[in-house]
GROMACS .gro file of C-alpha atoms in nm:
model
  268
    1UNK     CA    1   6.503  -1.017   0.239
    2UNK     CA    2   6.260  -0.917  -0.033
    3UNK     CA    3   6.074  -0.690   0.219
    4UNK     CA    4   6.398  -0.524   0.316
    5UNK     CA    5   6.490  -0.450  -0.049
    6UNK     CA    6   6.147  -0.320  -0.121
    7UNK     CA    7   6.154  -0.076   0.168
    8UNK     CA    8   6.506   0.045   0.071
    9UNK     CA    9   6.393   0.109  -0.282
   10UNK     CA   10   6.098   0.298  -0.167
   11UNK     CA   11   6.303   0.526   0.061
   12UNK     CA   12   6.555   0.595  -0.211
   13UNK     CA   13   6.290   0.664  -0.477
   14UNK     CA   14   6.086   0.899  -0.253
   15UNK     CA   15   6.359   1.062  -0.053
   16UNK     CA   16   6.280   1.400  -0.201
   17UNK     CA   17   5.926   1.362  -0.073
   18UNK     CA   18   6.049   1.259   0.272
   19UNK     CA   19   6.246   1.580   0.289
   20UNK     CA   20   5.954   1.797   0.176
   21UNK     CA   21   5.699   1.637   0.397
   22UNK     CA   22   5.935   1.648   0.695
   23UNK     CA   23   5.970   2.029   0.657
   24UNK     CA   24   5.593   2.063   0.630
   25UNK     CA   25   5.551   1.845   0.935
   26UNK     CA   26   5.788   2.057   1.133
   27UNK     CA   27   5.622   2.375   1.038
   28UNK     CA   28   5.275   2.244   1.119
   29UNK     CA   29   5.382   2.135   1.464
   30UNK     CA   30   5.510   2.489   1.557
   31UNK     CA   31   5.264   2.704   1.356
   32UNK     CA   32   5.022   2.761   1.631
   33UNK     CA   33   5.274   2.887   1.886
   34UNK     CA   34   5.392   3.246   1.921
   35UNK     CA   35   5.753   3.128   1.977
   36UNK     CA   36   5.733   2.858   1.707
   37UNK     CA   37   6.054   2.669   1.665
   38UNK     CA   38   6.194   2.826   1.983
   39UNK     CA   39   6.004   2.572   2.184
   40UNK     CA   40   6.218   2.292   2.037
   41UNK     CA   41   6.502   2.457   2.225
   42UNK     CA   42   6.326   2.592   2.530
   43UNK     CA   43   6.173   2.259   2.639
   44UNK     CA   44   6.506   2.071   2.626
   45UNK     CA   45   6.686   2.352   2.802
   46UNK     CA   46   6.438   2.341   3.089
   47UNK     CA   47   6.468   1.961   3.116
   48UNK     CA   48   6.843   1.978   3.111
   49UNK     CA   49   6.844   2.232   3.390
   50UNK     CA   50   6.616   2.027   3.608
   51UNK     CA   51   6.813   1.701   3.561
   52UNK     CA   52   7.143   1.886   3.629
   53UNK     CA   53   7.002   2.035   3.948
   54UNK     CA   54   6.830   1.714   4.070
   55UNK     CA   55   7.111   1.470   3.973
   56UNK     CA   56   7.416   1.694   3.972
   57UNK     CA   57   7.358   1.897   4.285
   58UNK     CA   58   7.105   1.679   4.469
   59UNK     CA   59   7.197   1.321   4.426
   60UNK     CA   60   7.571   1.337   4.313
   61UNK     CA   61   7.659   1.656   4.517
   62UNK     CA   62   7.853   1.795   4.214
   63UNK     CA   63   8.072   1.486   4.194
   64UNK     CA   64   8.233   1.444   3.853
   65UNK     CA   65   8.216   1.149   3.634
   66UNK     CA   66   8.581   1.037   3.622
   67UNK     CA   67   8.756   1.358   3.512
   68UNK     CA   68   8.450   1.510   3.348
   69UNK     CA   69   8.218   1.759   3.536
   70UNK     CA   70   7.871   1.618   3.573
   71UNK     CA   71   7.709   1.891   3.367
   72UNK     CA   72   7.928   1.835   3.063
   73UNK     CA   73   7.895   1.451   3.089
   74UNK     CA   74   7.515   1.461   3.124
   75UNK     CA   75   7.471   1.724   2.846
   76UNK     CA   76   7.675   1.525   2.589
   77UNK     CA   77   7.451   1.229   2.639
   78UNK     CA   78   7.105   1.387   2.690
   79UNK     CA   79   7.124   1.595   2.364
   80UNK     CA   80   7.068   1.279   2.157
   81UNK     CA   81   6.808   1.142   2.391
   82UNK     CA   82   6.559   1.418   2.326
   83UNK     CA   83   6.576   1.328   1.952
   84UNK     CA   84   6.542   0.949   2.030
   85UNK     CA   85   6.239   0.994   2.248
   86UNK     CA   86   6.051   1.229   2.002
   87UNK     CA   87   6.130   1.015   1.698
   88UNK     CA   88   6.018   0.690   1.858
   89UNK     CA   89   5.693   0.831   2.012
   90UNK     CA   90   5.586   1.042   1.712
   91UNK     CA   91   5.707   0.791   1.454
   92UNK     CA   92   5.520   0.503   1.629
   93UNK     CA   93   5.185   0.679   1.590
   94UNK     CA   94   5.261   0.824   1.246
   95UNK     CA   95   5.077   0.577   1.034
   96UNK     CA   96   4.738   0.562   1.219
   97UNK     CA   97   4.741   0.933   1.286
   98UNK     CA   98   4.821   1.042   0.928
   99UNK     CA   99   4.698   0.765   0.700
  100UNK     CA  100   4.353   0.921   0.644
  101UNK     CA  101   4.505   1.260   0.542
  102UNK     CA  102   4.763   1.100   0.314
  103UNK     CA  103   4.558   0.815   0.173
  104UNK     CA  104   4.486   0.993  -0.156
  105UNK     CA  105   4.856   1.074  -0.216
  106UNK     CA  106   5.049   0.847  -0.444
  107UNK     CA  107   5.342   0.713  -0.241
  108UNK     CA  108   5.414   0.408  -0.021
  109UNK     CA  109   5.322   0.409   0.342
  110UNK     CA  110   5.677   0.337   0.446
  111UNK     CA  111   5.750   0.706   0.369
  112UNK     CA  112   5.529   0.821   0.663
  113UNK     CA  113   5.751   0.706   0.944
  114UNK     CA  114   6.053   0.818   0.752
  115UNK     CA  115   5.943   1.182   0.713
  116UNK     CA  116   5.816   1.201   1.071
  117UNK     CA  117   6.163   1.090   1.193
  118UNK     CA  118   6.328   1.349   0.969
  119UNK     CA  119   6.101   1.618   1.109
  120UNK     CA  120   6.251   1.552   1.443
  121UNK     CA  121   6.609   1.534   1.317
  122UNK     CA  122   6.612   1.896   1.216
  123UNK     CA  123   6.562   2.032   1.571
  124UNK     CA  124   6.811   1.779   1.689
  125UNK     CA  125   7.075   1.936   1.462
  126UNK     CA  126   6.999   2.280   1.597
  127UNK     CA  127   7.007   2.163   1.965
  128UNK     CA  128   7.330   1.973   1.896
  129UNK     CA  129   7.483   2.287   1.737
  130UNK     CA  130   7.388   2.501   2.042
  131UNK     CA  131   7.533   2.219   2.273
  132UNK     CA  132   7.860   2.230   2.089
  133UNK     CA  133   7.888   2.610   2.129
  134UNK     CA  134   7.804   2.582   2.495
  135UNK     CA  135   8.074   2.317   2.538
  136UNK     CA  136   8.329   2.546   2.390
  137UNK     CA  137   8.276   2.794   2.673
  138UNK     CA  138   8.293   2.532   2.955
  139UNK     CA  139   8.621   2.362   2.870
  140UNK     CA  140   8.549   2.117   2.577
  141UNK     CA  141   8.647   2.288   2.250
  142UNK     CA  142   8.604   2.135   1.906
  143UNK     CA  143   8.824   1.835   1.852
  144UNK     CA  144   8.914   1.595   1.568
  145UNK     CA  145   8.675   1.338   1.733
  146UNK     CA  146   8.380   1.546   1.601
  147UNK     CA  147   8.428   1.388   1.258
  148UNK     CA  148   8.281   1.060   1.390
  149UNK     CA  149   7.953   1.227   1.478
  150UNK     CA  150   7.801   1.174   1.132
  151UNK     CA  151   7.856   0.802   1.175
  152UNK     CA  152   7.654   0.786   1.490
  153UNK     CA  153   7.386   1.013   1.341
  154UNK     CA  154   7.341   0.786   1.033
  155UNK     CA  155   7.347   0.475   1.253
  156UNK     CA  156   7.087   0.623   1.480
  157UNK     CA  157   6.862   0.725   1.184
  158UNK     CA  158   6.893   0.369   1.047
  159UNK     CA  159   6.807   0.214   1.376
  160UNK     CA  160   6.517   0.453   1.460
  161UNK     CA  161   6.365   0.400   1.111
  162UNK     CA  162   6.394   0.020   1.154
  163UNK     CA  163   6.249   0.032   1.504
  164UNK     CA  164   5.960   0.262   1.407
  165UNK     CA  165   5.864   0.029   1.120
  166UNK     CA  166   5.791  -0.228   1.392
  167UNK     CA  167   5.623   0.005   1.640
  168UNK     CA  168   5.413   0.198   1.391
  169UNK     CA  169   5.280  -0.128   1.251
  170UNK     CA  170   5.197  -0.274   1.594
  171UNK     CA  171   5.048   0.057   1.718
  172UNK     CA  172   4.820   0.076   1.410
  173UNK     CA  173   4.688  -0.274   1.483
  174UNK     CA  174   4.671  -0.235   1.865
  175UNK     CA  175   4.655   0.117   2.013
  176UNK     CA  176   4.770   0.002   2.356
  177UNK     CA  177   5.115  -0.041   2.208
  178UNK     CA  178   5.159   0.341   2.206
  179UNK     CA  179   5.081   0.357   2.579
  180UNK     CA  180   5.330   0.071   2.643
  181UNK     CA  181   5.596   0.255   2.447
  182UNK     CA  182   5.550   0.574   2.658
  183UNK     CA  183   5.626   0.366   2.973
  184UNK     CA  184   5.924   0.197   2.815
  185UNK     CA  185   6.077   0.525   2.696
  186UNK     CA  186   6.037   0.669   3.042
  187UNK     CA  187   6.214   0.375   3.194
  188UNK     CA  188   6.489   0.383   2.935
  189UNK     CA  189   6.573   0.739   3.030
  190UNK     CA  190   6.686   0.607   3.373
  191UNK     CA  191   6.811   0.270   3.254
  192UNK     CA  192   7.044   0.417   2.993
  193UNK     CA  193   7.372   0.596   3.073
  194UNK     CA  194   7.233   0.945   3.051
  195UNK     CA  195   7.182   1.075   3.407
  196UNK     CA  196   7.408   0.831   3.588
  197UNK     CA  197   7.722   0.639   3.489
  198UNK     CA  198   7.707   0.260   3.453
  199UNK     CA  199   8.023   0.229   3.662
  200UNK     CA  200   7.783   0.261   3.968
  201UNK     CA  201   7.661  -0.089   3.893
  202UNK     CA  202   7.847  -0.399   3.998
  203UNK     CA  203   8.104  -0.483   3.737
  204UNK     CA  204   7.927  -0.809   3.647
  205UNK     CA  205   7.609  -0.617   3.567
  206UNK     CA  206   7.771  -0.362   3.333
  207UNK     CA  207   7.781  -0.576   3.015
  208UNK     CA  208   7.402  -0.623   3.033
  209UNK     CA  209   7.366  -0.241   3.005
  210UNK     CA  210   7.522  -0.257   2.665
  211UNK     CA  211   7.239  -0.478   2.532
  212UNK     CA  212   7.045  -0.152   2.515
  213UNK     CA  213   7.131  -0.038   2.156
  214UNK     CA  214   7.079   0.329   2.257
  215UNK     CA  215   7.374   0.290   2.499
  216UNK     CA  216   7.600   0.264   2.192
  217UNK     CA  217   7.481   0.589   2.035
  218UNK     CA  218   7.480   0.782   2.366
  219UNK     CA  219   7.843   0.683   2.436
  220UNK     CA  220   7.936   0.751   2.075
  221UNK     CA  221   7.800   1.110   2.105
  222UNK     CA  222   7.972   1.148   2.440
  223UNK     CA  223   8.312   1.036   2.315
  224UNK     CA  224   8.272   1.272   2.017
  225UNK     CA  225   8.158   1.589   2.201
  226UNK     CA  226   8.397   1.543   2.497
  227UNK     CA  227   8.696   1.436   2.293
  228UNK     CA  228   8.737   1.101   2.469
  229UNK     CA  229   8.834   0.893   2.169
  230UNK     CA  230   8.720   0.691   1.879
  231UNK     CA  231   8.441   0.487   2.032
  232UNK     CA  232   8.355   0.268   1.733
  233UNK     CA  233   8.723   0.175   1.694
  234UNK     CA  234   8.787   0.119   2.063
  235UNK     CA  235   8.477  -0.109   2.089
  236UNK     CA  236   8.481  -0.318   1.764
  237UNK     CA  237   8.277  -0.600   1.908
  238UNK     CA  238   8.005  -0.367   2.041
  239UNK     CA  239   7.998  -0.185   1.710
  240UNK     CA  240   7.941  -0.516   1.530
  241UNK     CA  241   7.669  -0.599   1.782
  242UNK     CA  242   7.498  -0.264   1.712
  243UNK     CA  243   7.515  -0.315   1.335
  244UNK     CA  244   7.360  -0.659   1.392
  245UNK     CA  245   7.080  -0.513   1.592
  246UNK     CA  246   7.001  -0.261   1.308
  247UNK     CA  247   6.990  -0.543   1.049
  248UNK     CA  248   6.762  -0.764   1.266
  249UNK     CA  249   6.530  -0.482   1.360
  250UNK     CA  250   6.509  -0.369   0.990
  251UNK     CA  251   6.437  -0.721   0.885
  252UNK     CA  252   6.151  -0.763   1.132
  253UNK     CA  253   6.018  -0.409   1.069
  254UNK     CA  254   6.020  -0.450   0.686
  255UNK     CA  255   5.844  -0.787   0.712
  256UNK     CA  256   5.580  -0.669   0.944
  257UNK     CA  257   5.517  -0.339   0.748
  258UNK     CA  258   5.491  -0.510   0.414
  259UNK     CA  259   5.273  -0.787   0.554
  260UNK     CA  260   5.012  -0.557   0.716
  261UNK     CA  261   5.022  -0.226   0.532
  262UNK     CA  262   4.750  -0.317   0.288
  263UNK     CA  263   4.527  -0.385   0.596
  264UNK     CA  264   4.615  -0.067   0.782
  265UNK     CA  265   4.291   0.112   0.673
  266UNK     CA  266   4.093  -0.177   0.827
  267UNK     CA  267   4.225  -0.091   1.176
  268UNK     CA  268   4.135   0.270   1.176
   0.00000   0.00000   0.00000
């Protein structure tokens, strides 16, 4: 508990620094490209087109998901997955890749994963905004359910930060963890309800899909963008489960980070 409170105090005290460093990080990632930030939109657009063609036309033969056309259904879920993937992968290697550069600066190391995640959050907001505009023109206008989106965004940021506290610590100690994470994230793309609906599974298997905490966020985004309802109210038990996962992950991540951060430099 002491570790959790210490991490929270550090984030609140240095939040202004998190914002400043996240903007610097974003600029540094795109400064060497002619198109700059445009690649943060071009790459997801290319991937969405490929997935839509392969799964929408090839595998599903343009068959809708319930009453929702496949493109709209897939788009509403995959928009958040791009952010999840980038935040987990870049956040997990943030400490060992930046600690030498930032060692002389006077702030706690827990700031590093935080600002790296925030640097990926800005492109997510841009992509999400473009996705909303696109949905307006293909039959899914803005609805009252959009007001629940900030809840899922904040929940996702809390979970990603908690998770990255764990993975960045382990990756600093054992570099092989980063390679394992790459494989896990690739698998989760196909094991999460992004490219195919969980209703294709036998009914007895479907509850196990919900053990994946990203399932909650993806469905929350989908309910919001497609106007399907209030997901967190319609699934109170699952909402409580997701909150419990965040608390447990944050507890473990805080403990590991505080325990090992004074030794991080020894593992470089």
